[in-house]
Coordinates of C-alpha atoms in Angstrom, one line a residue:
Chain P
M1450 CA 8.3 -2.4 7.4
V1451 CA 6.3 -1.5 4.4
A1452 CA 6.7 2.3 4.6
A1453 CA 6.6 5.3 6.8
S1454 CA 3.3 6.6 5.5
S1455 CA 4.1 10.3 5.8
G1456 CA 6.8 12.3 7.4
P1457 CA 8.8 15.4 7.0
F1458 CA 10.0 14.2 3.6
L1459 CA 7.0 12.4 2.2
Q1460 CA 3.3 13.3 2.3
M1461 CA 1.0 10.4 1.3
Q1462 CA -1.8 11.6 -1.0
S1463 CA -3.6 8.3 -1.4
E1464 CA -3.5 4.6 -0.5
S1465 CA -5.4 1.7 -1.9
L1466 CA -5.2 -2.1 -1.6
L1467 CA -4.5 -3.7 -5.0
F1468 CA -3.8 -7.4 -5.6
G1469 CA -3.0 -7.8 -2.0
G1470 CA -0.4 -5.0 -2.0
W1471 CA -0.5 -1.2 -1.6
Q1472 CA -0.8 1.4 -4.3
R1473 CA 0.3 4.7 -2.9
R1474 CA 0.9 8.2 -4.1
Y1475 CA 3.2 10.6 -2.5
Q1476 CA 4.2 14.3 -2.8
H1477 CA 7.6 15.6 -1.6
N1478 CA 9.7 18.7 -1.9
S1479 CA 12.3 18.1 -4.5
L1480 CA 15.7 19.8 -4.0
V1481 CA 16.9 19.1 -7.6
C1482 CA 13.7 20.3 -9.3
D1483 CA 13.1 23.0 -6.7
C1484 CA 9.3 22.3 -6.5
A1485 CA 6.9 19.7 -5.1
M1486 CA 7.1 16.4 -7.0
T1487 CA 4.7 13.5 -7.1
F1488 CA 5.3 9.8 -7.5
S1489 CA 3.4 6.5 -7.1
I1490 CA 4.6 3.3 -5.7
Y1491 CA 3.2 -0.2 -5.7
L1492 CA 4.4 -2.3 -2.8
P1493 CA 3.6 -6.0 -3.3
P1494 CA 2.5 -8.2 -0.4
Q1495 CA 6.0 -9.6 0.0
A1496 CA 7.2 -6.1 1.2
K1497 CA 5.5 -6.8 4.5
L1498 CA 8.2 -9.4 5.3
K1499 CA 11.3 -8.3 3.4
K1500 CA 13.0 -5.8 1.2
V1501 CA 11.8 -6.5 -2.4
P1502 CA 13.4 -5.7 -5.8
V1503 CA 12.2 -2.5 -7.4
L1504 CA 11.4 -1.5 -11.0
Y1505 CA 11.5 2.2 -11.8
W1506 CA 9.0 3.2 -14.6
L1507 CA 9.4 6.4 -16.7
S1508 CA 6.4 7.5 -18.6
G1509 CA 6.2 9.4 -21.9
S1510 CA 5.7 13.1 -22.3
G1511 CA 2.2 14.4 -21.4
C1512 CA 1.8 11.6 -18.8
S1513 CA 2.2 11.8 -15.0
D1514 CA 2.7 8.9 -12.6
L1515 CA -1.0 8.0 -13.0
E1516 CA -1.1 6.4 -16.5
F1517 CA 1.2 3.6 -15.6
S1518 CA -0.3 3.1 -12.2
Q1519 CA -3.9 3.0 -13.5
Q1520 CA -3.7 1.7 -17.0
A1521 CA -0.9 -0.7 -17.5
G1522 CA -2.2 -3.5 -15.2
A1523 CA 1.4 -4.2 -14.0
Q1524 CA 0.5 -4.6 -10.3
R1525 CA -1.2 -8.0 -10.9
V1526 CA 2.1 -9.5 -12.0
A1527 CA 4.3 -7.4 -9.6
S1528 CA 2.2 -8.8 -6.8
E1529 CA 2.9 -12.4 -8.0
L1530 CA 6.6 -11.7 -8.5
G1531 CA 7.2 -9.6 -5.4
I1532 CA 8.5 -6.5 -7.2
A1533 CA 7.9 -2.9 -6.1
L1534 CA 6.9 -0.5 -8.9
V1535 CA 7.9 3.2 -8.7
A1536 CA 6.3 5.5 -11.3
C1537 CA 7.6 9.1 -11.3
D1538 CA 6.2 12.2 -12.9
T1539 CA 7.5 13.2 -16.3
S1540 CA 8.5 16.8 -15.3
P1541 CA 8.4 19.3 -12.6
R1542 CA 4.9 20.9 -12.3
G1543 CA 3.0 23.6 -10.5
S1544 CA 2.2 27.3 -10.7
G1545 CA 5.8 28.3 -9.9
V1546 CA 7.3 26.1 -12.6
D1547 CA 8.1 27.5 -16.1
D1548 CA 5.8 26.5 -18.9
C1549 CA 5.1 27.8 -22.3
G1550 CA 1.6 26.5 -23.0
S1551 CA 2.9 24.2 -25.7
Q1552 CA 2.6 20.4 -25.5
K1553 CA 6.1 20.2 -26.9
I1554 CA 8.2 21.7 -24.1
G1555 CA 7.4 22.7 -20.5
Q1556 CA 5.3 21.0 -17.9
G1557 CA 4.8 17.3 -18.8
V1558 CA 7.9 17.2 -21.0
G1559 CA 11.0 16.6 -18.8
M1560 CA 12.7 14.1 -21.1
F1561 CA 14.7 12.9 -18.1
I1562 CA 17.5 15.4 -18.8
N1563 CA 19.1 18.3 -16.8
A1564 CA 18.3 21.5 -18.6
T1565 CA 21.1 24.0 -19.0
Q1566 CA 19.3 26.8 -20.6
A1567 CA 17.2 29.6 -19.0
P1568 CA 14.5 29.5 -17.8
W1569 CA 14.3 25.7 -17.8
S1570 CA 17.5 25.0 -15.9
R1571 CA 16.0 26.0 -12.5
H1572 CA 13.4 23.2 -12.3
F1573 CA 13.9 20.8 -15.2
N1574 CA 16.5 18.5 -13.8
M1575 CA 14.8 15.2 -14.2
Y1576 CA 18.0 13.3 -14.8
D1577 CA 19.3 14.1 -11.4
Y1578 CA 15.8 13.5 -10.0
I1579 CA 15.5 10.0 -11.4
T1580 CA 19.1 8.9 -10.9
A1581 CA 19.8 10.5 -7.4
E1582 CA 17.0 12.1 -5.5
L1583 CA 14.1 9.7 -6.1
P1584 CA 16.0 6.5 -5.6
Q1585 CA 17.5 7.9 -2.4
L1586 CA 14.0 8.7 -1.1
I1587 CA 12.7 5.3 -2.1
N1588 CA 15.6 3.4 -0.6
M1589 CA 15.3 5.3 2.7
H1590 CA 11.5 5.1 3.2
F1591 CA 10.3 1.8 1.6
A1592 CA 11.0 -1.9 1.9
V1593 CA 13.0 -2.1 -1.3
N1594 CA 16.4 -3.7 -1.9
P1595 CA 18.7 -1.0 -3.4
A1596 CA 20.9 -3.7 -4.9
K1597 CA 18.1 -5.1 -6.9
A1598 CA 16.7 -2.4 -9.2
S1599 CA 15.7 -2.3 -12.8
I1600 CA 14.4 0.4 -15.0
A1601 CA 11.8 0.6 -17.8
G1602 CA 9.8 3.2 -19.7
H1603 CA 7.5 4.2 -22.5
S1604 CA 8.2 6.6 -25.4
D1605 CA 10.3 9.5 -24.0
G1606 CA 10.4 7.4 -20.8
G1607 CA 11.8 4.5 -22.8
H1608 CA 14.5 6.9 -24.0
G1609 CA 15.0 8.0 -20.4
A1610 CA 15.3 4.4 -19.1
I1611 CA 17.9 3.4 -21.7
V1612 CA 19.9 6.6 -21.3
V1613 CA 19.9 6.3 -17.5
A1614 CA 21.0 2.6 -17.7
L1615 CA 23.8 3.4 -20.2
R1616 CA 25.2 6.2 -18.0
N1617 CA 25.0 4.3 -14.8
P1618 CA 26.6 0.9 -15.3
G1619 CA 26.1 -1.4 -12.4
R1620 CA 23.1 0.4 -11.1
F1621 CA 20.4 -1.7 -12.7
K1622 CA 20.0 -5.4 -13.4
S1623 CA 18.0 -5.0 -16.6
V1624 CA 16.4 -2.3 -18.8
S1625 CA 13.3 -2.4 -21.0
A1626 CA 11.3 0.0 -23.1
F1627 CA 8.1 0.3 -25.0
S1628 CA 8.1 2.5 -28.2
P1629 CA 11.3 4.4 -27.1
L1630 CA 12.8 7.5 -28.6
L1631 CA 16.1 5.7 -29.4
S1632 CA 17.8 8.5 -31.3
A1633 CA 16.5 11.7 -29.8
S1634 CA 19.0 14.0 -31.6
N1635 CA 17.7 12.7 -34.9
S1636 CA 14.0 13.1 -34.2
R1637 CA 12.1 16.4 -34.7
W1638 CA 10.5 15.9 -31.2
G1639 CA 13.9 15.4 -29.6
Q1640 CA 15.6 18.2 -31.5
N1641 CA 12.9 20.6 -30.4
V1642 CA 13.2 19.7 -26.7
F1643 CA 17.0 19.5 -26.7
T1644 CA 17.3 22.9 -28.4
A1645 CA 15.1 24.4 -25.7
Y1646 CA 16.6 22.7 -22.7
L1647 CA 20.2 22.2 -23.8
G1648 CA 20.9 24.8 -26.4
A1649 CA 21.7 24.6 -30.1
N1650 CA 25.2 23.0 -29.6
Q1651 CA 24.5 19.4 -30.5
Q1652 CA 27.6 18.3 -28.7
A1653 CA 25.6 18.8 -25.5
W1654 CA 22.9 16.5 -26.7
K1655 CA 25.0 13.4 -27.0
S1656 CA 25.0 12.6 -23.3
Y1657 CA 21.2 12.2 -23.6
D1658 CA 21.0 10.4 -26.9
A1659 CA 20.9 6.6 -26.5
T1660 CA 22.4 5.9 -29.9
A1661 CA 25.3 8.4 -29.4
L1662 CA 25.9 7.0 -25.9
L1663 CA 26.4 3.5 -27.2
E1664 CA 29.6 4.8 -28.9
I1665 CA 31.1 5.6 -25.5
C1666 CA 29.2 3.5 -22.9
S1667 CA 28.9 -0.2 -22.7
M1668 CA 25.7 -2.0 -21.8
K1669 CA 26.2 -5.3 -20.0
I1670 CA 22.7 -5.8 -18.7
P1671 CA 19.8 -7.5 -20.6
M1672 CA 17.7 -5.1 -22.7
L1673 CA 14.3 -5.7 -24.1
I1674 CA 12.5 -3.3 -26.5
D1675 CA 8.9 -3.7 -27.8
Q1676 CA 7.8 -1.4 -30.6
G1677 CA 4.3 -1.4 -32.1
A1678 CA 4.4 -1.8 -35.8
S1679 CA 1.3 0.5 -36.2
D1680 CA 2.7 3.2 -33.9
Q1681 CA 1.9 6.6 -35.5
F1682 CA 5.3 7.9 -34.4
L1683 CA 7.4 5.0 -35.6
I1684 CA 8.6 6.3 -39.0
D1685 CA 9.2 10.0 -38.1
E1686 CA 10.4 9.8 -34.5
L1687 CA 11.1 6.2 -33.3
D1688 CA 13.0 4.7 -36.2
P1689 CA 15.3 2.1 -34.4
S1690 CA 17.7 1.5 -37.3
E1691 CA 20.7 3.6 -36.1
F1692 CA 20.3 2.4 -32.5
L1693 CA 20.2 -1.2 -33.6
A1694 CA 23.3 -0.7 -35.8
A1695 CA 25.1 0.9 -32.9
C1696 CA 24.2 -2.1 -30.7
E1697 CA 25.6 -4.4 -33.3
R1698 CA 28.8 -2.4 -33.5
S1699 CA 29.1 -2.4 -29.7
S1700 CA 28.1 -6.1 -29.4
V1701 CA 25.2 -5.0 -27.1
D1702 CA 22.7 -7.8 -26.7
V1703 CA 19.3 -6.2 -27.3
Q1704 CA 16.1 -8.0 -27.8
Y1705 CA 14.1 -5.7 -30.2
R1706 CA 10.6 -6.9 -31.1
S1707 CA 8.2 -5.4 -33.6
Q1708 CA 4.7 -6.1 -32.6
F1709 CA 2.3 -6.3 -35.5
G1710 CA -0.8 -4.0 -35.3
Y1711 CA 0.0 -2.2 -32.0
D1712 CA -0.1 1.6 -31.6
H1713 CA 1.7 4.0 -29.2
S1714 CA -0.9 3.9 -26.4
Y1715 CA -1.0 2.3 -23.0
N1716 CA -3.1 -0.5 -24.6
F1717 CA 0.2 -1.6 -26.1
V1718 CA 2.0 -1.4 -22.8
A1719 CA -0.9 -3.3 -21.0
T1720 CA -0.7 -6.1 -23.6
F1721 CA 3.1 -6.8 -23.1
I1722 CA 3.9 -5.5 -19.6
E1723 CA 3.6 -9.0 -18.1
Q1724 CA 6.4 -10.2 -20.4
H1725 CA 8.5 -7.2 -19.4
L1726 CA 8.0 -7.8 -15.7
R1727 CA 9.0 -11.5 -16.1
F1728 CA 12.0 -10.4 -18.1
H1729 CA 13.1 -8.1 -15.2
A1730 CA 12.2 -10.6 -12.5
A1731 CA 14.7 -13.1 -14.1
A1732 CA 17.4 -10.4 -13.9
L1733 CA 16.5 -9.4 -10.4
A1734 CA 16.3 -13.0 -9.0
Chain N
M637 CA -17.3 -9.7 -39.4
V638 CA -15.9 -7.8 -36.4
A639 CA -17.7 -4.6 -37.0
A640 CA -18.8 -1.9 -39.4
S641 CA -16.3 0.7 -38.2
S642 CA -18.5 3.7 -38.8
G643 CA -21.8 4.3 -40.5
P644 CA -25.0 6.4 -40.3
F645 CA -25.6 5.0 -36.8
L646 CA -22.2 4.7 -35.3
Q647 CA -19.1 7.0 -35.5
M648 CA -15.9 5.4 -34.4
Q649 CA -13.9 7.8 -32.2
S650 CA -10.8 5.6 -31.6
E651 CA -9.5 2.1 -32.1
S652 CA -6.5 0.3 -30.6
L653 CA -5.2 -3.2 -30.6
L654 CA -5.2 -4.7 -27.1
F655 CA -4.4 -8.3 -26.2
G656 CA -4.9 -9.3 -29.8
G657 CA -8.4 -7.8 -29.9
W658 CA -9.8 -4.3 -30.6
Q659 CA -10.6 -1.6 -28.1
R660 CA -13.0 0.8 -29.8
R661 CA -14.9 3.9 -28.7
Y662 CA -18.1 5.0 -30.6
Q663 CA -20.5 7.9 -30.5
H664 CA -24.1 7.7 -31.7
N665 CA -27.3 9.7 -31.6
S666 CA -29.4 8.2 -28.9
L667 CA -33.2 8.4 -29.5
V668 CA -34.1 7.5 -25.9
C669 CA -31.6 10.0 -24.4
D670 CA -32.2 12.6 -27.1
C671 CA -28.5 13.4 -27.4
A672 CA -25.1 12.0 -28.5
M673 CA -24.0 9.0 -26.4
T674 CA -20.6 7.4 -26.2
F675 CA -19.7 3.8 -25.4
S676 CA -16.6 1.6 -25.6
I677 CA -16.4 -2.0 -26.8
Y678 CA -13.7 -4.6 -26.6
L679 CA -13.9 -7.3 -29.2
P680 CA -11.7 -10.3 -28.4
P681 CA -9.7 -12.0 -31.2
Q682 CA -12.3 -14.7 -31.4
A683 CA -14.8 -12.1 -32.8
K684 CA -12.9 -12.3 -36.2
L685 CA -14.3 -15.8 -36.7
K686 CA -17.7 -16.0 -34.9
K687 CA -20.2 -14.2 -32.8
V688 CA -19.0 -14.1 -29.2
P689 CA -20.7 -13.8 -25.9
V690 CA -21.0 -10.3 -24.5
L691 CA -20.7 -8.7 -21.0
Y692 CA -22.4 -5.3 -20.4
W693 CA -20.6 -3.2 -17.8
L694 CA -22.2 -0.3 -16.0
S695 CA -19.9 2.1 -14.1
G696 CA -20.6 4.1 -11.1
S697 CA -21.7 7.8 -11.0
G698 CA -19.0 10.2 -12.0
C699 CA -17.4 7.7 -14.4
S700 CA -17.8 7.5 -18.1
D701 CA -17.1 4.4 -20.3
L702 CA -13.3 5.0 -19.9
E703 CA -12.6 4.0 -16.3
F704 CA -13.6 0.4 -16.9
S705 CA -12.0 0.3 -20.4
Q706 CA -8.7 1.7 -19.1
Q707 CA -8.3 0.8 -15.4
A708 CA -10.0 -2.6 -14.8
G709 CA -7.6 -4.7 -16.8
A710 CA -10.6 -6.8 -18.0
Q711 CA -9.5 -7.2 -21.6
R712 CA -6.6 -9.6 -20.8
V713 CA -9.1 -12.2 -19.5
A714 CA -11.8 -11.3 -22.0
S715 CA -9.3 -12.0 -24.8
E716 CA -8.5 -15.4 -23.3
L717 CA -12.2 -16.3 -22.7
G718 CA -13.5 -14.8 -26.0
I719 CA -16.0 -12.4 -24.4
A720 CA -16.8 -9.0 -25.8
L721 CA -17.0 -6.2 -23.2
V722 CA -19.4 -3.2 -23.6
A723 CA -19.0 -0.3 -21.3
C724 CA -21.6 2.5 -21.6
D725 CA -21.6 6.0 -20.2
T726 CA -23.3 6.7 -16.8
S727 CA -25.6 9.4 -18.1
P728 CA -26.5 11.6 -21.1
R729 CA -24.0 14.4 -21.5
G730 CA -23.3 17.5 -23.5
S731 CA -24.0 21.2 -23.6
G732 CA -27.7 20.6 -24.4
V733 CA -28.2 18.2 -21.5
D734 CA -29.6 19.4 -18.2
D735 CA -27.1 19.6 -15.4
C736 CA -27.0 21.3 -12.0
G737 CA -23.3 21.7 -11.3
S738 CA -23.7 19.2 -8.5
Q739 CA -21.8 15.9 -8.4
K740 CA -25.0 14.3 -6.9
I741 CA -27.4 14.7 -9.7
G742 CA -27.1 15.6 -13.4
Q743 CA -24.4 14.7 -15.9
G744 CA -22.5 11.7 -14.8
V745 CA -25.3 10.5 -12.5
G746 CA -27.8 8.5 -14.6
M747 CA -28.4 5.7 -12.1
F748 CA -29.8 3.5 -15.0
I749 CA -33.3 4.8 -14.4
N750 CA -35.9 6.6 -16.6
A751 CA -36.5 10.0 -15.1
T752 CA -40.1 11.1 -14.8
Q753 CA -39.6 14.6 -13.4
A754 CA -38.8 17.8 -15.3
P755 CA -36.3 18.8 -16.5
W756 CA -34.6 15.4 -16.2
S757 CA -37.2 13.3 -18.1
R758 CA -36.2 14.5 -21.5
H759 CA -32.6 13.1 -21.5
F760 CA -32.2 10.9 -18.4
N761 CA -33.6 7.6 -19.7
M762 CA -30.7 5.3 -19.0
Y763 CA -32.9 2.3 -18.2
D764 CA -34.3 2.3 -21.7
Y765 CA -30.9 3.1 -23.1
I766 CA -29.2 0.1 -21.4
T767 CA -32.0 -2.4 -21.8
A768 CA -33.2 -1.5 -25.3
E769 CA -31.3 1.0 -27.5
L770 CA -27.7 0.0 -26.7
P771 CA -28.1 -3.8 -27.0
Q772 CA -30.0 -3.3 -30.2
L773 CA -27.1 -1.3 -31.6
I774 CA -24.5 -3.8 -30.4
N775 CA -26.4 -6.8 -31.7
M776 CA -26.9 -5.1 -35.1
H777 CA -23.3 -3.8 -35.6
F778 CA -20.9 -6.2 -33.9
A779 CA -20.0 -9.9 -33.9
V780 CA -21.8 -10.7 -30.6
N781 CA -24.3 -13.4 -29.9
P782 CA -27.5 -11.8 -28.5
A783 CA -28.5 -15.0 -26.8
K784 CA -25.3 -15.0 -24.7
A785 CA -25.2 -11.8 -22.7
S786 CA -24.4 -11.1 -19.1
I787 CA -24.3 -7.9 -17.1
A788 CA -22.1 -6.4 -14.3
G789 CA -21.3 -3.1 -12.7
H790 CA -19.6 -1.1 -10.0
S791 CA -21.3 1.1 -7.3
D792 CA -24.4 2.7 -8.9
G793 CA -23.6 0.5 -11.9
G794 CA -23.8 -2.5 -9.7
H795 CA -27.2 -1.4 -8.6
G796 CA -28.1 -0.9 -12.3
A797 CA -26.8 -4.4 -13.3
I798 CA -28.9 -6.1 -10.6
V799 CA -32.0 -4.0 -11.2
V800 CA -31.8 -4.6 -15.0
A801 CA -31.2 -8.4 -14.5
L802 CA -34.2 -8.6 -12.0
R803 CA -36.6 -6.8 -14.4
N804 CA -35.6 -8.7 -17.5
P805 CA -35.7 -12.4 -16.7
G806 CA -34.2 -14.5 -19.4
R807 CA -32.2 -11.7 -20.9
F808 CA -28.9 -12.4 -19.1
K809 CA -27.0 -15.6 -18.2
S810 CA -25.4 -14.1 -15.1
V811 CA -25.1 -10.9 -13.1
S812 CA -22.3 -9.6 -10.9
A813 CA -21.5 -6.4 -9.0
F814 CA -18.7 -4.7 -7.2
S815 CA -19.6 -2.5 -4.2
P816 CA -23.3 -2.1 -5.4
L817 CA -25.9 0.2 -4.0
L818 CA -28.3 -2.7 -3.1
S819 CA -31.0 -0.7 -1.5
A820 CA -31.0 2.7 -3.2
S821 CA -34.3 3.8 -1.5
N822 CA -32.6 3.5 1.9
S823 CA -29.4 5.3 1.1
R824 CA -29.0 9.1 1.2
W825 CA -27.3 9.0 -2.1
G826 CA -30.2 7.0 -3.7
Q827 CA -32.9 9.1 -2.0
N828 CA -31.4 12.3 -3.3
V829 CA -31.2 11.0 -6.9
F830 CA -34.6 9.2 -6.8
T831 CA -36.4 12.4 -5.4
A832 CA -34.9 14.5 -8.2
Y833 CA -35.5 12.1 -11.1
L834 CA -38.6 10.2 -9.9
G835 CA -40.3 12.5 -7.5
A836 CA -41.1 12.3 -3.8
N837 CA -43.6 9.4 -4.1
Q838 CA -41.5 6.5 -2.9
Q839 CA -43.9 4.0 -4.6
A840 CA -42.2 5.0 -7.9
W841 CA -38.8 4.2 -6.5
K842 CA -39.5 0.5 -6.0
S843 CA -39.1 -0.5 -9.6
Y844 CA -35.4 0.7 -9.3
D845 CA -34.6 -0.6 -5.9
A846 CA -32.9 -4.1 -6.0
T847 CA -34.1 -5.0 -2.5
A848 CA -37.7 -4.0 -3.2
L849 CA -37.7 -5.7 -6.6
L850 CA -36.7 -9.0 -5.0
E851 CA -40.2 -9.0 -3.4
I852 CA -41.9 -9.2 -6.8
C853 CA -39.2 -10.5 -9.3
S854 CA -37.5 -13.8 -9.2
M855 CA -33.8 -14.2 -10.0
K856 CA -32.9 -17.5 -11.5
I857 CA -29.4 -16.7 -12.8
P858 CA -26.1 -16.9 -10.9
M859 CA -25.3 -13.7 -9.0
L860 CA -21.9 -12.7 -7.6
I861 CA -21.2 -9.6 -5.4
D862 CA -17.9 -8.4 -4.1
Q863 CA -17.8 -5.7 -1.5
G864 CA -14.6 -4.1 -0.1
A865 CA -14.6 -4.2 3.7
S866 CA -12.8 -0.9 3.9
D867 CA -15.1 0.8 1.4
Q868 CA -15.7 4.4 2.6
F869 CA -19.3 4.2 1.5
L870 CA -20.1 0.7 3.0
I871 CA -21.8 1.7 6.2
D872 CA -23.8 4.7 5.1
E873 CA -24.8 3.7 1.5
L874 CA -23.9 0.1 0.7
D875 CA -25.2 -1.9 3.7
P876 CA -26.1 -5.3 2.2
S877 CA -28.2 -6.6 5.1
E878 CA -31.7 -5.9 3.8
F879 CA -30.8 -7.2 0.3
L880 CA -29.3 -10.4 1.6
A881 CA -32.3 -11.0 3.9
A882 CA -34.6 -10.5 0.9
C883 CA -32.5 -13.0 -1.1
E884 CA -32.9 -15.5 1.7
R885 CA -36.7 -15.0 1.8
S886 CA -36.9 -15.4 -2.0
S887 CA -34.4 -18.3 -2.1
V888 CA -32.2 -16.4 -4.5
D889 CA -28.7 -17.9 -4.7
V890 CA -26.3 -15.0 -4.3
Q891 CA -22.6 -15.3 -3.6
Y892 CA -21.8 -12.2 -1.5
R893 CA -18.1 -11.8 -0.6
S894 CA -16.6 -9.2 1.8
Q895 CA -13.1 -8.6 0.8
F896 CA -10.8 -7.5 3.7
G897 CA -9.0 -4.2 3.3
Y898 CA -10.3 -3.2 -0.1
D899 CA -11.8 0.3 -0.8
H900 CA -14.4 1.6 -3.4
S901 CA -11.9 2.3 -6.2
Y902 CA -11.1 0.7 -9.5
N903 CA -8.1 -0.9 -7.7
F904 CA -10.7 -3.1 -6.1
V905 CA -12.4 -3.9 -9.4
A906 CA -9.0 -4.6 -11.1
T907 CA -8.1 -7.1 -8.3
F908 CA -11.2 -9.2 -8.7
I909 CA -12.4 -8.7 -12.3
E910 CA -10.7 -11.9 -13.4
Q911 CA -12.8 -13.9 -11.0
H912 CA -16.0 -12.1 -12.2
L913 CA -15.2 -12.8 -15.9
R914 CA -14.6 -16.5 -15.2
F915 CA -17.8 -16.6 -13.3
H916 CA -19.7 -15.1 -16.3
A917 CA -17.8 -17.3 -18.7
A918 CA -19.1 -20.4 -17.0
A919 CA -22.7 -19.1 -17.3
L920 CA -22.1 -18.0 -20.9
A921 CA -20.6 -21.3 -22.0

């Protein structure tokens, strides 16, 4: 019931008991990214007996699936609440995948968008990966309830979680983010990535900008955002004011919390992940 | 009160708020290891107001101070209990430190012993480092109570914690270990390291072998050991039978627990660290 360990679609790379559940890492051939992709999944003990709710986690640029799986401490609470955790990679990777030796675009920086510009458009299709291919695999191979899914993320992954939730109404029961890039088109980091992957026409950026999407999409599910007040990227990249104003205009109910003294690291995520998981559990009940 | 951030003895490498306390990493020039050494310390919120108890953590070979600091999830409970956590490195490191390109001896494998054989004896003095130099630095620079210290570790670090506690009666209030090497002289791993660092004369090994030490040292403090029953090293390296028999002969009160299904990884540590911290907190109260 828990999972087919390996098969033609999924190769299990590692497995370890953790808080009575199973922490596993898999590799598979991705059609949409045209390369091997890796993800981690935590199956709580309850998955032995029934299909459990699932939380998708999107990490920030530079991370893989491992930071959340190893450093957030989420499994302790997921084990208690009976929620599966799926952590995907942040981009396609490997020797055949385009890269540019920069930390600002290329491998490790997928931004959960579908690139339209060469050479990125061949592999960098993380939006389709996270909205279609990965959940299809998860629903097919693991004891998760497809009707009970939520999504969360950190930094660029927080941007990804909110964009994916906005563009897929009805798919998720709740969305949350740590230190998210809320207005990618207006941050230097986001402008740099969008220009490379989507081209210079800013019209194309709007479908991946959470603030712009709020003008055309409604958000009916609970949304929780935590932002460290001592985050080194807060002022230049993560300013929430336009997003919060757009929420106000659209009557979107967002719980935005500024946490005094916290930075951009996984120490911040670890400190508040329990509250996020309990927030999602209430929506997934 | 919390700490002098940096000074002539300590250079702070990083600082991050975590569960209301401070996760910090320092580098300093070690006299006993004759090189720069790195450690991490977690100071709980209570350290703002008073000197707090301290738990020293020794990791297993191949690790640095980071695995425990990032993957064990100990700070959540330490914050609640008001205990500082000190995680040291597992060996001297750096371009000037001897190494042999093997994962079995050299950098990353200090075993918490003082090497007597060339070339190792110049730098590899981790026993003196963990029993003298490091606690002296900690007591001098941080808001910890030197009279309230306990010690714990994982794998080779579990061996180190028990050896250090046995050889320093009265220094620690309690000792605990995950998956410890309890009889280093009788394991292939231990024999290999001891031969390189201490020479072929097995008499010299006895002062660093927990089982042998039990014949000459008494252990009056509470001791807790957790061992994963699915640990890949259990049968060949970590067999507890001789150690437990020696405890029985010496009337040492050890709580040894075999945990069904768990392996040798930090997932095992993360699952049970809360119980270890509460065990130490009771002794440190």
